[in-house]
Amino acid sequence: MARSKSCETPESVPAGAGTVAAGPAWGAGGRPLIITEDPLLLDDLLRLCAAAGAEPHVHHEVPEPSGAAGPGGVGWESAPLVLVGDDAAGRVRGAPRRDGVFLVGRDLDDPLVWQRAVEIGAEEVLRLPDAESLLVDRIADVVEGAGRPALAVGVIGGSGGAGASTLACALALRAARTGERTILIDGDPLGGGMDVLLGGEAAEGLRWPDFAGSRGRVGAGALEESLPELHALRVLSWDRGDRVVVPPAAMRSVVAAARRRGGVLVVDLPRRVDEAVAEVLAQLDLVLLVVPGELRAVAAAGRVAAGVRMVARDVRVVVRGRCPGGLEPEAVAALLGVPLAGEVPVEVGLPGRVAEGEPPGSQGRGALARFCDGFWQRALNSAQGVPA
């Protein structure tokens, strides 16, 4: 399986990593401004910008109001982020106050550094090398933009065979068909693979084992571009190898990157809430608990719901396939003490179509697709991003 290059930003960036990254030509609004005459500090800042994928502008003093640093230059007021070397604080004093200014230096014992920071209106003092990871994060935020994070929805089965993976796949597929930027993450290593459910097990791109060693920040854009694209959405699934464990830190980094990209994020979750799953749950806006409408399934779902509600901020139940003589959806929700998100009736012929390679939710007239379309219509039109 072909692999793309890693999209992780390491926690510690090695010296000599180069100067400015050769990447896409960002507009002036996405390029930080560095003000310093210290060659060693400048080399460090350029290295950290390269690690974050940013191409900065460099000045020795506050630029003219026009921001004239050549074509595409930025000025003090127009730059999204300003990194002022400790050596340049005196030259910056008197510049208009603005957000996004950081004083950067190396001297950990200088008692006057805070006074200089106040004089130039700096938000924070960053001392290298201790603050390298924080500074890379700040720069990367500028490169990736600070738009609205993705609406993140998790799907978890209340009992075995509840159909959570089917619903997660259909939700992601229907969201993508509305034009939303969509990422589907397979958080269940024993689920058989969401790429298989979408008919893309041979598609090129990274899988979970490629991210297992991630500790620092994962670039949002690089993550999206590295994943297989199936049916107009990006999918992070498992390969066919033996690895079934991803460390909690890697789970946290990858999900956070997917959220920063905006649009819609759907995560298929395992029923067992361990530390890694808890990292995912903490970042989700809503968790849908899928429960068949019969008493034994509800009893099993109660244990799952208890674990999920310890971490997740909003949990709602989806009742699937009411059996003859089974429980009404409202009764299932009442027994679980969880709000009802809706009911998905049994869709005749769905298992056969999936077995033939048709992803769940492909048929817009089916019960599953109708539920998903209605869910996204409410969710994406809601001011809070979550349907009432």
Coordinates of N, CA and C in Angstrom, one line a residue, residues 11-162:
E11 N 7.1 17.1 18.4 CA 7.2 17.9 19.6 C 8.5 18.7 19.7
S12 N 9.5 18.0 19.3 CA 10.8 18.7 19.3 C 11.4 18.8 17.9
V13 N 11.7 19.9 17.4 CA 12.1 20.1 16.0 C 13.6 20.2 16.0
P14 N 14.3 19.3 15.3 CA 15.7 19.2 15.3 C 16.3 20.5 14.7
A15 N 17.5 20.9 15.2 CA 18.2 22.0 14.7 C 18.7 21.7 13.3
G16 N 18.8 22.8 12.5 CA 19.3 22.6 11.1 C 18.3 22.0 10.2
A17 N 17.0 22.2 10.6 CA 15.9 21.6 9.7 C 15.7 22.4 8.5
G18 N 16.5 23.4 8.3 CA 16.3 24.3 7.1 C 15.8 25.7 7.5
T19 N 15.5 26.5 6.5 CA 15.0 27.8 6.8 C 13.5 27.9 6.6
V20 N 13.1 28.3 5.5 CA 11.7 28.5 5.3 C 11.2 27.3 4.4
A21 N 10.0 26.7 4.9 CA 9.5 25.6 4.2 C 9.0 26.0 2.8
A22 N 9.3 25.2 1.8 CA 8.8 25.4 0.4 C 7.4 24.8 0.3
G23 N 6.4 25.6 0.5 CA 5.1 25.0 0.5 C 4.2 25.9 -0.4
P24 N 2.9 25.8 -0.1 CA 2.0 26.6 -0.9 C 2.1 28.0 -0.7
A25 N 1.8 28.8 -1.6 CA 1.9 30.3 -1.5 C 0.7 30.8 -0.8
W26 N 0.8 30.9 0.6 CA -0.3 31.5 1.3 C -0.4 33.0 1.1
G27 N -1.6 33.5 1.3 CA -1.9 34.9 1.2 C -1.2 35.6 2.3
A28 N -1.1 36.9 2.3 CA -0.4 37.7 3.3 C -1.1 37.5 4.7
G29 N -2.4 37.2 4.7 CA -3.1 37.0 5.9 C -2.7 35.8 6.7
G30 N -2.0 34.8 6.0 CA -1.6 33.6 6.7 C -0.2 33.5 7.0
R31 N 0.6 34.6 6.9 CA 2.1 34.5 7.1 C 2.5 35.3 8.3
P32 N 3.2 34.7 9.2 CA 3.6 35.4 10.4 C 4.7 36.4 10.1
L33 N 4.9 37.4 11.0 CA 5.9 38.4 10.9 C 7.0 38.2 12.0
I34 N 8.2 38.1 11.6 CA 9.3 38.0 12.6 C 10.1 39.3 12.6
I35 N 10.3 39.8 13.8 CA 11.1 41.0 13.9 C 12.3 40.7 14.9
T36 N 13.5 40.6 14.3 CA 14.7 40.4 15.1 C 16.0 40.6 14.3
E37 N 17.1 41.0 15.0 CA 18.4 41.0 14.3 C 19.3 40.0 14.9
D38 N 18.8 39.2 15.8 CA 19.7 38.1 16.4 C 19.7 36.9 15.4
P39 N 20.9 36.7 14.8 CA 20.9 35.6 13.8 C 20.6 34.2 14.3
L40 N 21.0 33.9 15.6 CA 20.7 32.6 16.1 C 19.2 32.4 16.4
L41 N 18.6 33.5 17.0 CA 17.2 33.5 17.3 C 16.4 33.4 16.0
L42 N 16.8 34.1 15.0 CA 16.2 34.1 13.7 C 16.2 32.7 13.1
D43 N 17.4 32.0 13.2 CA 17.5 30.6 12.7 C 16.5 29.7 13.4
D44 N 16.4 29.9 14.7 CA 15.4 29.1 15.5 C 14.0 29.3 15.0
L45 N 13.6 30.6 14.8 CA 12.3 30.9 14.5 C 11.9 30.5 13.1
L46 N 12.9 30.6 12.2 CA 12.7 30.1 10.8 C 12.5 28.5 10.8
R47 N 13.3 27.9 11.6 CA 13.2 26.4 11.8 C 11.8 26.0 12.3
L48 N 11.3 26.7 13.3 CA 10.0 26.4 13.8 C 8.9 26.8 12.9
C49 N 9.0 27.8 12.1 CA 8.0 28.2 11.1 C 8.0 27.1 10.0
A50 N 9.2 26.6 9.6 CA 9.2 25.5 8.6 C 8.5 24.2 9.2
A51 N 8.7 23.9 10.5 CA 8.0 22.8 11.1 C 6.5 22.9 11.0
A52 N 6.0 24.2 11.2 CA 4.6 24.4 11.2 C 4.1 24.6 9.8
G53 N 4.9 24.6 8.8 CA 4.5 24.8 7.4 C 4.2 26.2 7.0
A54 N 4.9 27.2 7.7 CA 4.6 28.6 7.4 C 5.8 29.2 6.8
E55 N 5.5 30.2 5.9 CA 6.6 31.0 5.3 C 6.5 32.4 5.8
P56 N 7.4 32.8 6.7 CA 7.2 34.1 7.4 C 7.8 35.2 6.6
H57 N 7.5 36.4 7.0 CA 8.2 37.6 6.6 C 9.2 38.0 7.7
V58 N 10.4 38.5 7.4 CA 11.4 38.9 8.4 C 11.7 40.3 8.3
H59 N 11.7 41.1 9.4 CA 12.1 42.5 9.5 C 13.0 42.7 10.7
H60 N 13.8 43.7 10.6 CA 14.7 44.1 11.7 C 14.0 45.1 12.6
E61 N 12.9 45.7 12.2 CA 12.2 46.7 13.0 C 10.7 46.7 12.5
V62 N 9.9 47.5 13.1 CA 8.5 47.5 12.8 C 8.4 48.0 11.3
P63 N 7.7 47.2 10.5 CA 7.5 47.6 9.1 C 6.7 48.9 8.9
E64 N 6.8 49.5 7.8 CA 6.0 50.7 7.5 C 4.5 50.2 7.5
P65 N 3.6 51.2 7.7 CA 2.2 50.8 7.8 C 1.7 50.1 6.5
S66 N 2.3 50.4 5.4 CA 1.9 49.7 4.1 C 2.3 48.3 4.1
G67 N 3.2 47.9 5.0 CA 3.6 46.5 5.1 C 4.6 46.2 3.9
A68 N 5.2 47.2 3.4 CA 6.1 46.9 2.2 C 7.3 46.1 2.5
A69 N 7.2 44.8 2.2 CA 8.3 43.9 2.3 C 8.5 43.2 1.0
G70 N 8.1 43.9 -0.1 CA 8.1 43.3 -1.4 C 6.7 42.8 -1.7
P71 N 6.5 42.2 -2.8 CA 5.1 41.7 -3.2 C 4.6 40.7 -2.1
G72 N 3.4 40.9 -1.7 CA 2.8 40.0 -0.7 C 3.2 40.3 0.7
G73 N 3.9 41.4 0.9 CA 4.4 41.7 2.3 C 3.4 41.9 3.3
V74 N 3.7 41.8 4.5 CA 2.8 42.1 5.6 C 3.4 43.2 6.5
G75 N 2.5 43.9 7.2 CA 2.9 44.9 8.1 C 2.6 44.6 9.5
W76 N 3.0 45.4 10.5 CA 2.7 45.2 11.9 C 1.2 44.9 12.1
E77 N 0.4 45.7 11.5 CA -1.1 45.6 11.8 C -1.7 44.5 11.0
S78 N -1.2 44.2 9.9 CA -1.9 43.2 9.0 C -1.4 41.7 9.2
A79 N -0.3 41.5 9.8 CA 0.2 40.2 10.0 C -0.7 39.5 11.0
P80 N -1.0 38.2 10.8 CA -1.9 37.5 11.7 C -1.1 37.1 13.0
L81 N 0.2 37.1 13.0 CA 1.0 36.7 14.2 C 2.3 37.5 14.1
V82 N 2.8 38.1 15.2 CA 4.0 38.8 15.2 C 4.9 38.2 16.3
L83 N 6.1 37.7 15.9 CA 7.1 37.2 16.8 C 8.2 38.2 16.9
V84 N 8.3 38.8 18.1 CA 9.3 39.9 18.3 C 10.5 39.3 19.1
G85 N 11.7 39.3 18.6 CA 12.8 38.9 19.3 C 13.1 39.8 20.5
D86 N 13.6 39.2 21.6 CA 13.9 40.0 22.7 C 14.9 41.2 22.4
D87 N 15.7 41.0 21.4 CA 16.7 42.0 21.0 C 16.0 43.2 20.4
A88 N 14.8 43.0 19.8 CA 14.1 44.0 19.1 C 13.0 44.7 19.9
A89 N 12.8 44.3 21.1 CA 11.7 44.9 21.9 C 11.8 46.4 22.0
G90 N 13.0 47.0 22.1 CA 13.1 48.4 22.2 C 12.7 49.1 20.9
R91 N 13.0 48.5 19.8 CA 12.6 49.1 18.5 C 11.1 49.0 18.2
V92 N 10.4 48.0 18.9 CA 9.0 47.8 18.7 C 8.2 48.7 19.6
R93 N 8.8 49.2 20.7 CA 8.1 50.0 21.6 C 7.5 51.2 20.9
G94 N 6.2 51.5 21.2 CA 5.5 52.6 20.5 C 4.7 52.2 19.3
A95 N 4.8 50.9 18.9 CA 4.0 50.5 17.8 C 2.6 50.3 18.2
P96 N 1.6 50.5 17.3 CA 0.2 50.4 17.7 C -0.1 49.0 18.4
R97 N -0.9 49.1 19.5 CA -1.2 47.9 20.2 C -2.1 47.0 19.3
R98 N -1.9 45.7 19.4 CA -2.7 44.7 18.6 C -2.6 43.3 19.3
D99 N -3.5 42.4 18.9 CA -3.4 41.1 19.4 C -2.4 40.3 18.6
G100 N -2.0 39.1 19.1 CA -1.2 38.2 18.4 C 0.3 38.6 18.4
V101 N 0.8 39.3 19.4 CA 2.2 39.7 19.5 C 2.8 38.8 20.6
F102 N 4.0 38.2 20.3 CA 4.7 37.4 21.3 C 6.1 37.8 21.3
L103 N 6.6 37.9 22.5 CA 8.0 38.2 22.7 C 8.8 36.9 22.9
V104 N 9.8 36.7 22.1 CA 10.5 35.5 22.1 C 12.0 35.7 22.4
G105 N 12.5 34.9 23.3 CA 13.9 35.0 23.7 C 14.4 33.7 24.2
R106 N 15.7 33.7 24.7 CA 16.4 32.5 25.2 C 16.8 32.7 26.7
D107 N 16.9 33.9 27.2 CA 17.4 34.1 28.5 C 16.3 33.8 29.6
L108 N 16.5 32.7 30.2 CA 15.5 32.3 31.2 C 15.5 33.0 32.5
D109 N 16.7 33.7 32.7 CA 16.9 34.4 34.0 C 16.8 35.9 33.9
D110 N 16.3 36.5 32.8 CA 16.2 37.9 32.6 C 15.0 38.4 33.4
P111 N 15.2 39.2 34.5 CA 14.0 39.7 35.2 C 13.3 40.8 34.6
L112 N 13.9 41.4 33.5 CA 13.2 42.6 32.9 C 12.4 42.2 31.6
V113 N 12.4 40.9 31.3 CA 11.7 40.4 30.1 C 10.2 40.7 30.1
W114 N 9.6 40.6 31.3 CA 8.2 40.8 31.5 C 7.9 42.3 31.3
Q115 N 8.8 43.1 31.8 CA 8.5 44.6 31.6 C 8.5 44.9 30.1
R116 N 9.5 44.4 29.4 CA 9.5 44.6 27.9 C 8.3 44.1 27.2
A117 N 7.8 43.0 27.7 CA 6.6 42.4 27.1 C 5.4 43.3 27.3
V118 N 5.3 43.9 28.5 CA 4.2 44.8 28.8 C 4.3 46.1 27.9
E119 N 5.5 46.5 27.7 CA 5.8 47.8 27.0 C 5.4 47.6 25.5
I120 N 5.5 46.4 25.0 CA 5.1 46.3 23.5 C 3.7 45.6 23.4
G121 N 3.1 45.4 24.5 CA 1.7 44.8 24.4 C 1.7 43.3 24.0
A122 N 2.8 42.6 24.4 CA 2.8 41.2 24.0 C 1.8 40.3 24.8
E123 N 1.2 39.4 24.1 CA 0.3 38.5 24.8 C 1.0 37.5 25.8
E124 N 2.2 37.2 25.4 CA 2.9 36.1 26.1 C 4.4 36.2 25.9
V125 N 5.2 35.7 26.8 CA 6.7 35.6 26.6 C 7.0 34.1 26.4
L126 N 7.6 33.9 25.3 CA 8.0 32.5 24.9 C 9.5 32.4 25.0
R127 N 10.0 31.5 25.8 CA 11.4 31.3 26.0 C 11.8 30.0 25.4
L128 N 12.8 30.1 24.5 CA 13.2 28.8 23.8 C 14.4 28.3 24.6
P129 N 14.6 26.9 24.6 CA 13.9 26.0 23.7 C 12.6 25.4 24.4
D130 N 12.3 25.8 25.6 CA 11.2 25.2 26.3 C 9.9 25.4 25.6
A131 N 9.7 26.5 25.0 CA 8.4 26.8 24.4 C 8.3 26.5 22.9
E132 N 9.2 25.6 22.4 CA 9.2 25.3 21.0 C 7.8 24.7 20.5
S133 N 7.3 23.7 21.3 CA 6.1 23.0 20.9 C 4.9 24.0 20.9
L134 N 4.9 24.9 21.9 CA 3.8 25.9 22.0 C 3.9 26.8 20.8
L135 N 5.1 27.2 20.4 CA 5.2 28.2 19.4 C 4.9 27.6 18.0
V136 N 5.3 26.3 17.8 CA 4.9 25.6 16.6 C 3.3 25.6 16.5
D137 N 2.7 25.3 17.6 CA 1.2 25.3 17.6 C 0.6 26.6 17.2
R138 N 1.2 27.7 17.8 CA 0.7 29.0 17.5 C 0.9 29.4 16.0
I139 N 2.0 29.0 15.4 CA 2.3 29.3 14.0 C 1.4 28.5 13.1
A140 N 1.2 27.2 13.5 CA 0.4 26.3 12.7 C -1.1 26.8 12.7
D141 N -1.6 27.3 13.8 CA -2.9 27.9 13.8 C -3.1 29.0 12.8
V142 N -2.1 29.8 12.6 CA -2.1 30.8 11.6 C -2.2 30.3 10.2
V143 N -1.4 29.3 9.9 CA -1.3 28.7 8.6 C -2.6 28.0 8.2
E144 N -3.2 27.3 9.2 CA -4.4 26.5 9.0 C -5.7 27.3 9.0
G145 N -5.6 28.5 9.6 CA -6.7 29.4 9.7 C -7.4 29.1 11.0
A146 N -8.3 30.0 11.4 CA -9.0 29.8 12.7 C -10.5 29.8 12.5
G147 N -10.9 29.1 11.5 CA -12.3 29.0 11.2 C -13.1 28.1 12.2
R148 N -14.4 27.9 12.0 CA -15.2 27.1 12.9 C -14.7 25.7 12.8
P149 N -14.5 25.0 13.9 CA -14.1 23.6 13.9 C -15.2 22.7 13.3
A150 N -14.9 21.5 12.9 CA -15.8 20.6 12.4 C -16.9 20.2 13.4
L151 N -18.1 20.0 12.9 CA -19.2 19.4 13.8 C -18.8 17.9 13.9
A152 N -18.5 17.5 15.1 CA -17.9 16.2 15.4 C -19.0 15.3 16.0
V153 N -19.3 14.2 15.4 CA -20.4 13.3 15.8 C -19.8 11.9 15.9
G154 N -19.9 11.3 17.1 CA -19.5 9.9 17.3 C -20.7 9.0 17.3
V155 N -20.5 7.7 16.8 CA -21.5 6.7 16.8 C -21.0 5.5 17.5
I156 N -21.8 5.0 18.4 CA -21.4 3.8 19.2 C -22.5 2.8 19.4
G157 N -22.3 1.6 19.3 CA -23.3 0.6 19.5 C -23.6 0.3 20.9
G158 N -24.9 0.2 21.2 CA -25.3 -0.1 22.6 C -25.2 -1.6 22.9
S159 N -25.2 -2.4 21.8 CA -25.1 -3.8 22.0 C -24.4 -4.4 20.7
G160 N -24.0 -5.6 20.8 CA -23.4 -6.2 19.6 C -24.4 -6.3 18.4
G161 N -23.9 -5.9 17.2 CA -24.7 -6.0 16.1 C -25.8 -4.9 16.0
A162 N -25.6 -3.8 16.7 CA -26.6 -2.8 16.7 C -26.7 -2.0 15.4

